[in-house]
Amino acid sequence: MGEGTRSPLPKGGVKGRERNKHMNDVSIIGIGQTEVKEMWSTSIRHLAWYAIEAALDDAHVSQVDALFVGNMAAGQLSNQMHLGALVADFAGLRGIEAVTVEAADASGGAALRQAVLAVKSGLVETALVVGVEKMTDQVGSSVTAVLSSTLDADYEAIHGLTVAGMGALLMRRYMHEYGIGVEEFAHFSVNAHANGADNPLAMFRNRIKAERFGSAPPVATPVNLFDAAPSGDGAAAVIVTSHERAQDMVSQPIRIAGSALATDTLALHDRKNMLHLRAAELSAQKAMAAAGVSHDDIDLFELHDSFTVMAALSLEAAGFAAAGEGWQLARDGAIGRNGRIPISTFGGLKARGNPGGATGMYQIVEVARQLRGQAGDNQIPDAKIGMAQNLGGSGATAVTHILSNR
Amino acid sequence: MEVSRHWRLQEQRYKLVGETCDSCGVKLFPPRDVCLECKAPAYALYTFTGLGELYSFTTIYDAPAGFEHSAPYTVALVKLEEGPIVTAQLTDMDESELSIGMPLEMVTRKLRTDGDEGMIVYGYKFRPIFSQQVAN
């Protein structure tokens, strides 16, 4: 960006210059995903394989050099750790470098971040990233307890706090500080479900009405069933390589223009201002600076709407709204597919579903589909640049990626 | 199960023992050895008064394993008078009477059990100031 006319044109004219400018970037050459739902007959290794098979087919490649598996809790949910080796073996990729990356429900985004680092370093030519979570090997309070282990075990979870409770503490405080009611959050869920209704892979395809939002059964007051994203099984995968190679391999490489991961205190109570998602802000700023884009350049934003308040706080942290005003974007229709900053374009966590460590990879696959113009009924017209932000829990980990179709 | 994990936190769970930063003097709970504010070493122990005010709260209906029999129960963020915010359950109160900013005091209660034959974990909870409740 900003090279202007001072730079002499390299060989190949304008096209050559474009090519050279992004030569060291990393690009997506293949994407794959499964439905998000309760898949009682499907194991975690099969889930991962289905997404990987789709991504390999999409990229027309059969071999990669490294595998990064984003997973949150297979050790507890399925008594299965060591997913790097398991998935590499099961996918017929025995011998390659393969590890698991864990950062609660930011595991998927964090795994992609590791792949970007690996390819950008030059040590890995082609990397496969799969986010996978098998939520339904356990049910009910056992799953809730596993999810709670992503909080501070000694000072949060021991007091019975849950992930939904964490969202609720934020939401109550947000309502108190900004003087708004529960009903003001409804528009996030209405939007997510409207988009999910058009996504055949979404966990929930029903539309919901704003006026019914407040009457849903409580999960952790004021968070209710229409507010909290549902847990489901799912896997999503991408294949990345250098932008230079990608241009020769596929017709529509999706370039990762910005990639950044930041952290905040694990426990909510340790934050000076918990309504300011500092890690989300940091990672968004770093990714946008790397990509050389401003807010006006971003055509869609796949954010981490695990709870409606998290959607509001993410919009604020990423700079799309001032503190305390994120909810107004939902009220004013700015987050819709024809709005100023479309979010959750395939349903988001709320309607597509939240398959834990796979969620961040669904966001990436969905943004890539938008930028390829392959989003079907969910297409954002003429989308060129998309942002995905994957949060771990209350945003203790935040991973932001900015994708571009040029 | 997990006996040592809870045993080693007894000073925190029963007495709210945190730390004071040697450098900037800020009070820390939970203790974290590296100051949250200035990153200097913070090893000097400090016992909190246990007085604070309600910062946020939620009543949890979807409870994790180990807490099902308590549900619904209320978890709060309590801003201690020395500054830090602590996560704890509220007890001896009626949820409808809760309001952000109301004064609270620490008490010791059962936090969770591990089945009929398992360990019982005790620790801090908070309640509306008892002397004020009696006066009312």
Coordinates of C-alpha atoms in Angstrom, one line a residue:
Chain A
M1 CA 0.0 0.0 0.0
G2 CA 1.0 3.6 -0.6
E3 CA 3.9 2.8 -2.9
G4 CA 2.5 5.3 -5.4
T5 CA 4.3 6.0 -8.6
R6 CA 7.8 6.5 -7.1
S7 CA 8.6 2.8 -7.3
P8 CA 9.9 1.8 -10.7
L9 CA 7.8 -0.8 -12.3
P10 CA 9.3 -4.3 -12.0
K11 CA 9.4 -6.8 -14.8
G12 CA 6.0 -7.7 -15.9
G13 CA 4.5 -4.3 -15.5
V14 CA 1.6 -3.6 -13.1
K15 CA 0.7 -7.3 -12.8
G16 CA 4.2 -8.1 -11.9
R17 CA 4.3 -5.4 -9.3
E18 CA 1.1 -6.7 -7.7
R19 CA 2.6 -10.2 -7.7
N20 CA 5.9 -9.1 -6.1
K21 CA 4.3 -6.9 -3.5
H22 CA 2.5 -9.9 -1.9
M23 CA 5.1 -12.5 -2.8
N24 CA 5.8 -13.2 0.9
D25 CA 2.2 -13.3 1.9
V26 CA 0.4 -16.6 2.6
S27 CA -2.7 -17.6 0.6
I28 CA -5.5 -20.0 1.0
I29 CA -5.8 -22.5 -1.9
G30 CA -8.4 -24.9 -0.5
I31 CA -11.3 -24.9 1.9
G32 CA -13.6 -27.5 3.4
Q33 CA -16.2 -27.8 6.1
T34 CA -18.8 -30.2 7.5
E35 CA -22.2 -29.3 8.8
V36 CA -22.4 -28.1 12.3
K37 CA -24.8 -30.3 14.3
E38 CA -25.0 -33.2 16.7
M39 CA -23.4 -36.1 14.8
W40 CA -23.8 -39.1 17.1
S41 CA -22.4 -41.6 14.5
T42 CA -19.3 -39.6 13.6
S43 CA -16.0 -39.7 15.6
I44 CA -13.6 -36.8 15.9
R45 CA -11.1 -38.4 13.5
H46 CA -13.9 -38.8 10.9
L47 CA -15.0 -35.2 11.4
A48 CA -11.5 -33.9 10.8
W49 CA -11.1 -36.1 7.8
Y50 CA -14.3 -35.0 6.1
A51 CA -13.2 -31.3 6.3
I52 CA -9.6 -32.2 5.2
E53 CA -10.8 -34.3 2.3
A54 CA -13.0 -31.4 1.0
A55 CA -10.1 -29.0 1.4
L56 CA -7.6 -31.2 -0.5
D57 CA -10.2 -31.8 -3.3
D58 CA -10.8 -28.0 -3.5
A59 CA -7.1 -27.3 -3.8
H60 CA -6.4 -30.2 -6.1
V61 CA -3.5 -31.4 -3.9
S62 CA -2.9 -34.7 -2.2
Q63 CA 0.1 -33.9 -0.1
V64 CA 1.0 -31.2 2.4
D65 CA 4.1 -30.5 4.5
A66 CA 2.6 -29.7 7.9
L67 CA -0.7 -30.1 9.7
F68 CA -2.0 -27.8 12.5
V69 CA -5.0 -29.1 14.3
G70 CA -7.1 -26.5 16.2
N71 CA -8.9 -28.2 19.0
M72 CA -10.2 -27.1 22.4
A73 CA -11.0 -30.1 24.6
A74 CA -10.8 -33.5 22.9
G75 CA -8.8 -34.7 25.9
Q76 CA -11.8 -34.2 28.1
L77 CA -14.7 -34.6 25.7
S78 CA -13.5 -37.7 23.9
N79 CA -10.6 -38.9 26.1
Q80 CA -8.5 -38.3 23.0
M81 CA -5.4 -36.2 23.0
H82 CA -2.4 -36.2 20.6
L83 CA -4.7 -35.1 17.7
G84 CA -1.8 -34.0 15.5
A85 CA -0.5 -37.6 15.0
L86 CA -4.0 -39.1 15.0
V87 CA -5.5 -36.8 12.3
A88 CA -2.3 -36.9 10.1
D89 CA -2.4 -40.7 10.3
F90 CA -6.2 -41.0 9.6
A91 CA -6.0 -38.6 6.7
G92 CA -3.2 -40.6 5.0
L93 CA -0.6 -38.0 5.8
R94 CA 1.6 -40.2 8.0
G95 CA 5.1 -38.8 8.4
I96 CA 4.4 -35.0 8.1
E97 CA 4.9 -32.5 10.8
A98 CA 1.6 -32.3 12.8
V99 CA 0.6 -30.7 16.2
T100 CA -2.4 -29.6 18.0
V101 CA -2.9 -25.9 18.9
E102 CA -5.2 -25.1 21.9
A103 CA -6.6 -21.7 22.9
A104 CA -10.1 -22.5 24.1
D105 CA -12.6 -21.6 21.3
A106 CA -9.9 -19.5 19.7
S107 CA -8.0 -22.7 18.9
G108 CA -9.0 -22.7 15.2
G109 CA -7.8 -19.2 14.6
A110 CA -4.7 -19.8 16.6
A111 CA -4.0 -22.9 14.5
L112 CA -4.2 -20.9 11.3
R113 CA -1.9 -18.3 12.8
Q114 CA 0.7 -21.0 13.4
A115 CA 0.4 -22.1 9.8
V116 CA 0.9 -18.6 8.6
L117 CA 4.0 -18.3 10.7
A118 CA 5.3 -21.6 9.4
V119 CA 4.7 -20.8 5.7
K120 CA 5.9 -17.3 6.0
S121 CA 9.2 -18.5 7.7
G122 CA 9.9 -20.5 4.5
L123 CA 10.4 -23.7 6.5
V124 CA 7.0 -25.1 5.4
E125 CA 5.8 -24.9 1.8
T126 CA 2.2 -26.0 2.2
A127 CA 0.3 -26.3 5.4
L128 CA -3.1 -27.8 6.2
V129 CA -5.1 -26.4 9.1
V130 CA -8.1 -28.1 10.5
G131 CA -10.3 -26.9 13.3
V132 CA -12.3 -29.8 14.8
E133 CA -14.5 -30.3 17.9
K134 CA -16.5 -33.3 18.9
M135 CA -18.9 -31.8 21.5
T136 CA -21.4 -34.6 21.8
D137 CA -19.2 -37.5 23.1
Q138 CA -20.4 -36.1 26.4
V139 CA -23.7 -34.5 27.2
G140 CA -25.4 -32.1 29.7
S141 CA -23.5 -30.9 32.8
S142 CA -20.3 -32.8 31.8
V143 CA -20.0 -30.7 28.7
T144 CA -20.7 -27.5 30.7
A145 CA -17.9 -28.5 33.1
V146 CA -15.4 -29.1 30.3
L147 CA -16.2 -25.7 28.8
S148 CA -15.8 -24.1 32.3
S149 CA -12.2 -25.5 32.4
T150 CA -11.3 -22.8 29.8
L151 CA -11.9 -20.3 32.6
D152 CA -9.6 -19.8 35.6
A153 CA -10.0 -23.1 37.4
D154 CA -8.8 -21.9 40.8
Y155 CA -10.6 -18.5 40.9
E156 CA -13.6 -18.7 38.5
A157 CA -14.7 -22.2 37.7
I158 CA -14.4 -23.4 41.3
H159 CA -17.2 -20.9 42.2
G160 CA -19.5 -22.5 39.6
L161 CA -18.9 -19.9 37.0
T162 CA -19.6 -21.2 33.5
V163 CA -18.8 -19.8 30.0
A164 CA -22.4 -18.6 29.7
G165 CA -22.1 -17.1 33.2
M166 CA -19.0 -15.2 32.1
G167 CA -21.0 -13.8 29.1
A168 CA -23.8 -12.9 31.5
L169 CA -21.5 -11.0 33.9
L170 CA -20.3 -8.9 31.0
M171 CA -23.9 -8.4 29.6
R172 CA -25.2 -7.3 33.0
R173 CA -22.4 -4.9 33.5
Y174 CA -22.8 -3.6 29.9
M175 CA -26.5 -3.0 30.5
H176 CA -25.7 -1.2 33.8
E177 CA -23.0 1.1 32.4
Y178 CA -24.8 2.0 29.2
G179 CA -28.3 2.0 30.5
I180 CA -29.9 -0.5 28.0
G181 CA -32.2 -3.5 28.4
V182 CA -32.0 -7.1 27.3
E183 CA -34.2 -6.4 24.3
E184 CA -31.5 -4.2 22.8
F185 CA -29.4 -7.3 22.2
A186 CA -32.1 -9.2 20.3
H187 CA -31.1 -7.8 16.9
F188 CA -27.8 -9.7 16.9
S189 CA -29.6 -13.0 17.3
V190 CA -32.2 -12.1 14.7
N191 CA -29.5 -11.2 12.2
A192 CA -27.5 -14.4 12.9
H193 CA -30.6 -16.6 12.5
A194 CA -31.7 -14.8 9.3
N195 CA -28.3 -15.6 7.8
G196 CA -28.2 -19.1 9.2
A197 CA -31.6 -19.8 7.6
D198 CA -29.9 -19.6 4.2
N199 CA -26.9 -21.7 5.1
P200 CA -27.5 -25.5 4.6
L201 CA -24.5 -26.2 6.9
A202 CA -25.9 -24.2 9.8
M203 CA -26.9 -25.9 13.1
F204 CA -30.1 -23.7 13.4
R205 CA -31.9 -22.6 10.3
N206 CA -35.0 -21.1 12.0
R207 CA -35.6 -17.4 12.0
I208 CA -36.4 -15.8 15.4
K209 CA -38.4 -12.7 16.2
A210 CA -37.0 -9.8 18.2
E211 CA -40.1 -9.6 20.3
R212 CA -39.7 -13.2 21.5
F213 CA -36.0 -12.8 22.4
G214 CA -36.5 -11.8 26.0
S215 CA -38.8 -14.7 26.8
A216 CA -36.5 -17.6 26.0
P217 CA -35.5 -19.9 28.9
P218 CA -32.6 -18.6 31.0
V219 CA -29.1 -20.2 30.7
A220 CA -27.3 -17.7 33.0
T221 CA -29.4 -14.5 33.6
P222 CA -29.5 -12.3 31.6
V223 CA -28.2 -14.7 29.0
N224 CA -30.9 -17.0 27.6
L225 CA -31.2 -19.6 24.9
F226 CA -31.8 -17.1 22.2
D227 CA -28.7 -15.2 23.3
A228 CA -26.1 -18.0 23.7
A229 CA -24.5 -19.8 20.8
P230 CA -25.2 -23.5 20.7
S231 CA -22.4 -26.1 20.9
G232 CA -22.2 -28.6 18.0
D233 CA -19.9 -31.0 16.3
G234 CA -18.0 -29.7 13.4
A235 CA -14.7 -29.4 11.4
A236 CA -13.4 -26.9 8.9
A237 CA -10.1 -26.9 7.1
V238 CA -8.0 -24.7 4.8
I239 CA -4.8 -25.3 2.9
V240 CA -2.3 -22.5 2.7
T241 CA 0.9 -21.9 0.8
S242 CA 2.9 -18.9 -0.3
H243 CA 1.0 -16.3 -2.3
E244 CA 3.5 -16.8 -5.1
R245 CA 2.8 -20.5 -5.4
A246 CA -0.9 -20.1 -4.8
Q247 CA -1.2 -17.9 -7.9
D248 CA 0.1 -20.7 -10.1
M249 CA -2.0 -23.4 -8.4
V250 CA -5.5 -22.1 -8.2
S251 CA -7.6 -19.5 -10.1
Q252 CA -8.8 -17.7 -6.9
P253 CA -6.2 -17.7 -4.2
I254 CA -7.5 -15.9 -1.1
R255 CA -4.6 -13.9 0.4
I256 CA -4.1 -13.6 4.2
A257 CA -3.3 -9.9 4.2
G258 CA -3.1 -9.6 8.0
S259 CA -2.7 -12.1 10.8
A260 CA -2.3 -11.3 14.5
L261 CA -2.9 -13.0 17.9
A262 CA -3.0 -11.2 21.2
T263 CA -3.8 -12.1 24.8
D264 CA -5.5 -10.5 27.9
T265 CA -5.9 -11.7 31.5
L266 CA -7.5 -15.1 31.6
A267 CA -9.9 -14.2 34.4
L268 CA -12.5 -11.5 33.7
H269 CA -12.1 -10.1 37.3
D270 CA -8.4 -9.2 36.6
R271 CA -9.3 -6.7 33.9
K272 CA -9.3 -3.0 34.7
N273 CA -12.2 -2.4 32.3
M274 CA -13.8 -5.7 31.3
L275 CA -16.0 -4.0 28.7
H276 CA -12.9 -3.2 26.7
L277 CA -11.7 -6.3 25.0
R278 CA -8.1 -5.3 24.9
A279 CA -6.7 -8.4 23.1
A280 CA -9.5 -8.2 20.5
E281 CA -8.5 -4.5 19.9
L282 CA -4.8 -5.3 19.8
S283 CA -5.1 -8.2 17.3
A284 CA -7.5 -6.2 15.1
Q285 CA -5.2 -3.2 15.0
K286 CA -2.1 -5.3 14.2
A287 CA -3.9 -7.3 11.5
M288 CA -5.3 -4.2 9.9
A289 CA -2.0 -2.4 10.0
A290 CA -0.3 -5.4 8.4
A291 CA -3.0 -5.6 5.7
G292 CA -2.9 -1.8 5.2
V293 CA -6.7 -1.5 5.4
S294 CA -9.0 0.8 7.2
H295 CA -12.5 0.1 8.5
D296 CA -14.1 1.3 5.3
D297 CA -12.2 -1.2 3.2
I298 CA -13.6 -4.2 5.2
D299 CA -16.7 -5.7 3.4
L300 CA -17.7 -8.2 6.1
F301 CA -16.7 -9.2 9.6
E302 CA -17.0 -12.7 11.0
L303 CA -16.9 -12.0 14.7
H304 CA -17.1 -14.2 17.8
D305 CA -20.8 -13.9 18.7
S306 CA -20.7 -16.6 21.4
F307 CA -23.2 -14.3 23.2
T308 CA -24.8 -11.2 21.9
V309 CA -22.8 -9.0 24.3
M310 CA -19.6 -10.5 22.8
A311 CA -20.8 -9.4 19.3
A312 CA -21.3 -5.8 20.7
L313 CA -18.0 -5.8 22.5
S314 CA -16.1 -7.2 19.4
L315 CA -17.5 -4.5 17.1
E316 CA -16.4 -1.9 19.7
A317 CA -12.9 -3.5 20.2
A318 CA -12.3 -3.8 16.5
G319 CA -13.2 -0.1 16.1
F320 CA -16.5 -0.4 14.2
A321 CA -18.3 1.3 17.0
A322 CA -17.4 3.5 20.0
A323 CA -17.5 2.0 23.5
G324 CA -21.1 1.3 24.5
E325 CA -22.5 1.7 21.0
G326 CA -21.8 -1.7 19.4
W327 CA -25.4 -2.7 20.0
Q328 CA -26.7 0.2 18.0
L329 CA -25.2 -1.2 14.8
A330 CA -27.5 -4.2 15.3
R331 CA -30.5 -2.0 16.1
D332 CA -29.9 0.1 13.0
G333 CA -29.5 -2.8 10.6
A334 CA -25.8 -2.0 9.9
I335 CA -24.8 -5.7 10.5
G336 CA -27.2 -7.2 7.9
R337 CA -26.0 -8.5 4.6
N338 CA -26.7 -5.2 3.0
G339 CA -25.6 -3.1 5.9
R340 CA -22.5 -1.1 6.5
I341 CA -20.6 -3.9 8.2
P342 CA -22.2 -7.3 7.7
I343 CA -21.5 -9.8 10.5
S344 CA -22.2 -13.5 11.0
T345 CA -23.0 -13.8 7.3
F346 CA -23.5 -17.6 7.4
G347 CA -25.2 -17.5 10.8
G348 CA -22.2 -16.9 13.1
L349 CA -21.7 -18.8 16.2
K350 CA -25.3 -18.2 17.2
A351 CA -27.0 -20.0 14.2
R352 CA -24.2 -21.8 12.3
G353 CA -23.2 -23.1 15.7
N354 CA -20.1 -23.0 17.9
P355 CA -18.1 -26.1 17.5
G356 CA -15.4 -25.0 20.0
G357 CA -11.9 -25.3 18.5
A358 CA -13.4 -25.5 15.0
T359 CA -15.2 -22.2 15.2
G360 CA -12.3 -20.0 14.1
M361 CA -11.8 -22.1 11.0
Y362 CA -15.5 -21.9 10.0
Q363 CA -15.0 -18.1 10.1
I364 CA -12.0 -18.4 7.8
V365 CA -13.8 -20.8 5.4
E366 CA -16.9 -18.5 5.3
V367 CA -14.9 -15.4 4.6
A368 CA -13.0 -17.2 1.8
R369 CA -16.3 -18.3 0.3
Q370 CA -17.5 -14.7 0.4
L371 CA -14.4 -13.4 -1.3
R372 CA -14.5 -16.1 -4.0
G373 CA -18.1 -15.1 -4.7
Q374 CA -19.2 -18.6 -3.7
A375 CA -21.4 -17.8 -0.8
G376 CA -24.7 -18.6 -2.6
D377 CA -27.7 -17.1 -0.9
N378 CA -25.5 -15.6 1.7
Q379 CA -23.3 -13.7 -0.7
I380 CA -22.2 -10.1 0.3
P381 CA -22.2 -8.3 -3.1
D382 CA -18.7 -7.6 -4.5
A383 CA -16.9 -8.6 -1.3
K384 CA -13.2 -8.0 -1.6
I385 CA -11.8 -7.8 1.9
G386 CA -13.1 -9.7 4.9
M387 CA -12.1 -9.9 8.5
A388 CA -12.4 -12.8 10.9
Q389 CA -11.9 -12.5 14.6
N390 CA -11.8 -15.6 16.8
L391 CA -12.0 -15.2 20.6
G392 CA -11.1 -17.6 23.4
G393 CA -13.7 -17.4 26.1
S394 CA -14.1 -13.8 27.2
G395 CA -11.3 -12.7 24.8
A396 CA -8.3 -13.8 26.8
T397 CA -7.0 -15.0 23.4
A398 CA -8.0 -13.0 20.3
V399 CA -6.9 -13.9 16.7
T400 CA -7.7 -11.6 13.8
H401 CA -7.2 -12.5 10.2
I402 CA -7.8 -10.2 7.2
L403 CA -8.4 -12.0 3.9
S404 CA -8.3 -10.4 0.4
N405 CA -9.2 -11.8 -3.0
R406 CA -6.5 -9.8 -4.7
Chain B
M1 CA -9.3 -36.2 43.8
E2 CA -7.6 -32.9 43.4
V3 CA -6.9 -32.7 47.1
S4 CA -3.6 -30.8 46.8
R5 CA -5.1 -28.4 44.3
H6 CA -7.6 -27.1 46.8
W7 CA -5.4 -27.6 49.9
R8 CA -2.7 -25.3 48.6
L9 CA -5.3 -22.5 48.2
Q10 CA -6.6 -22.6 51.8
E11 CA -5.2 -19.2 52.7
Q12 CA -7.1 -17.6 49.7
R13 CA -10.3 -19.7 50.1
Y14 CA -10.7 -19.2 53.9
K15 CA -9.1 -15.8 54.5
L16 CA -8.8 -13.9 51.3
V17 CA -5.0 -13.7 51.6
G18 CA -3.6 -11.8 48.6
E19 CA -0.6 -9.7 48.0
T20 CA 0.7 -6.2 48.0
C21 CA 3.0 -5.0 45.2
D22 CA 6.4 -4.1 46.7
S23 CA 6.8 -1.4 44.1
C24 CA 3.5 0.4 43.4
G25 CA 1.6 -0.7 46.5
V26 CA -1.4 -2.0 44.7
K27 CA -3.4 -4.8 46.4
L28 CA -3.7 -8.0 44.5
F29 CA -6.3 -10.8 44.7
P30 CA -5.9 -13.5 43.6
P31 CA -2.2 -13.4 44.4
R32 CA -0.2 -13.5 41.2
D33 CA 3.5 -12.7 42.3
V34 CA 4.0 -10.4 39.3
C35 CA 2.1 -7.1 39.8
L36 CA -0.9 -6.7 37.5
E37 CA -0.3 -2.9 37.3
C38 CA 3.5 -2.4 37.2
K39 CA 4.8 -5.9 36.6
A40 CA 7.2 -5.6 39.6
P41 CA 7.5 -8.6 42.0
A42 CA 4.6 -8.8 44.5
Y43 CA 5.2 -11.3 47.3
A44 CA 4.2 -9.4 50.4
L45 CA 1.1 -11.1 51.8
Y46 CA -2.0 -9.0 52.5
T47 CA -5.3 -10.2 54.1
F48 CA -8.3 -8.5 52.6
T49 CA -11.1 -7.2 54.8
G50 CA -13.7 -9.1 52.9
L51 CA -15.8 -6.0 52.4
G52 CA -16.8 -4.9 48.9
E53 CA -19.7 -4.1 46.6
L54 CA -21.6 -5.9 43.9
Y55 CA -20.1 -5.2 40.4
S56 CA -22.1 -7.7 38.3
F57 CA -24.0 -10.9 38.8
T58 CA -25.7 -13.8 37.1
T59 CA -28.0 -16.6 38.2
I60 CA -26.8 -19.8 36.6
Y61 CA -29.4 -22.4 35.5
D62 CA -27.2 -24.5 33.2
A63 CA -24.8 -25.8 35.8
P64 CA -21.6 -27.7 35.3
A65 CA -21.0 -31.2 36.8
G66 CA -20.5 -30.8 40.6
F67 CA -22.9 -27.9 40.8
E68 CA -26.1 -29.4 39.5
H69 CA -27.6 -29.7 42.9
S70 CA -27.0 -26.0 43.7
A71 CA -28.7 -24.7 40.5
P72 CA -30.0 -22.2 40.1
Y73 CA -27.2 -20.3 42.0
T74 CA -25.9 -16.8 41.7
V75 CA -22.3 -15.9 40.8
A76 CA -21.1 -12.4 41.2
L77 CA -18.2 -10.1 40.6
V78 CA -17.5 -8.4 43.9
K79 CA -15.3 -5.2 43.9
L80 CA -13.4 -5.4 47.2
E81 CA -12.9 -2.2 49.1
E82 CA -9.1 -2.4 48.5
G83 CA -9.7 -2.4 44.7
P84 CA -9.5 -5.9 43.2
I85 CA -12.6 -7.7 41.8
V86 CA -13.2 -11.2 42.9
T87 CA -15.5 -13.9 41.4
A88 CA -17.7 -15.6 44.0
Q89 CA -21.1 -17.0 44.7
L90 CA -23.7 -14.9 46.6
T91 CA -25.5 -16.5 49.5
D92 CA -28.1 -15.6 52.2
M93 CA -29.9 -13.3 49.8
D94 CA -32.9 -12.9 47.6
E95 CA -31.9 -12.4 43.9
S96 CA -34.7 -9.9 43.4
E97 CA -33.0 -7.6 46.1
L98 CA -29.7 -7.5 44.3
S99 CA -28.5 -4.2 42.7
I100 CA -25.2 -3.3 41.4
G101 CA -23.2 -1.2 43.9
M102 CA -24.8 -2.8 47.0
P103 CA -22.4 -3.5 49.9
L104 CA -21.4 -7.2 50.5
E105 CA -19.3 -9.1 53.0
M106 CA -17.3 -12.3 52.7
V107 CA -18.5 -15.5 54.5
T108 CA -17.2 -19.1 54.4
R109 CA -19.4 -21.7 52.8
K110 CA -19.4 -25.0 50.9
L111 CA -18.3 -24.5 47.3
R112 CA -18.8 -27.9 45.8
T113 CA -18.8 -31.6 46.6
D114 CA -17.5 -34.6 44.6
G115 CA -20.4 -37.0 45.1
D116 CA -21.4 -38.7 48.4
E117 CA -18.0 -39.9 49.3
G118 CA -15.8 -37.3 47.7
M119 CA -14.1 -34.2 49.1
I120 CA -16.1 -31.1 50.1
V121 CA -14.5 -27.9 49.0
Y122 CA -15.1 -24.9 51.3
G123 CA -14.3 -21.3 50.4
Y124 CA -15.5 -17.7 50.3
K125 CA -18.9 -16.5 49.2
F126 CA -20.4 -13.1 49.7
R127 CA -23.7 -11.9 51.2
P128 CA -25.4 -8.6 51.9
I129 CA -23.9 -7.0 55.1
F130 CA -25.4 -9.1 57.9
S131 CA -25.6 -6.3 60.5
Q132 CA -27.6 -4.2 58.1
Q133 CA -29.9 -7.1 57.4
V134 CA -30.5 -7.5 61.2
A135 CA -31.1 -3.8 61.6
N136 CA -33.7 -4.0 58.8

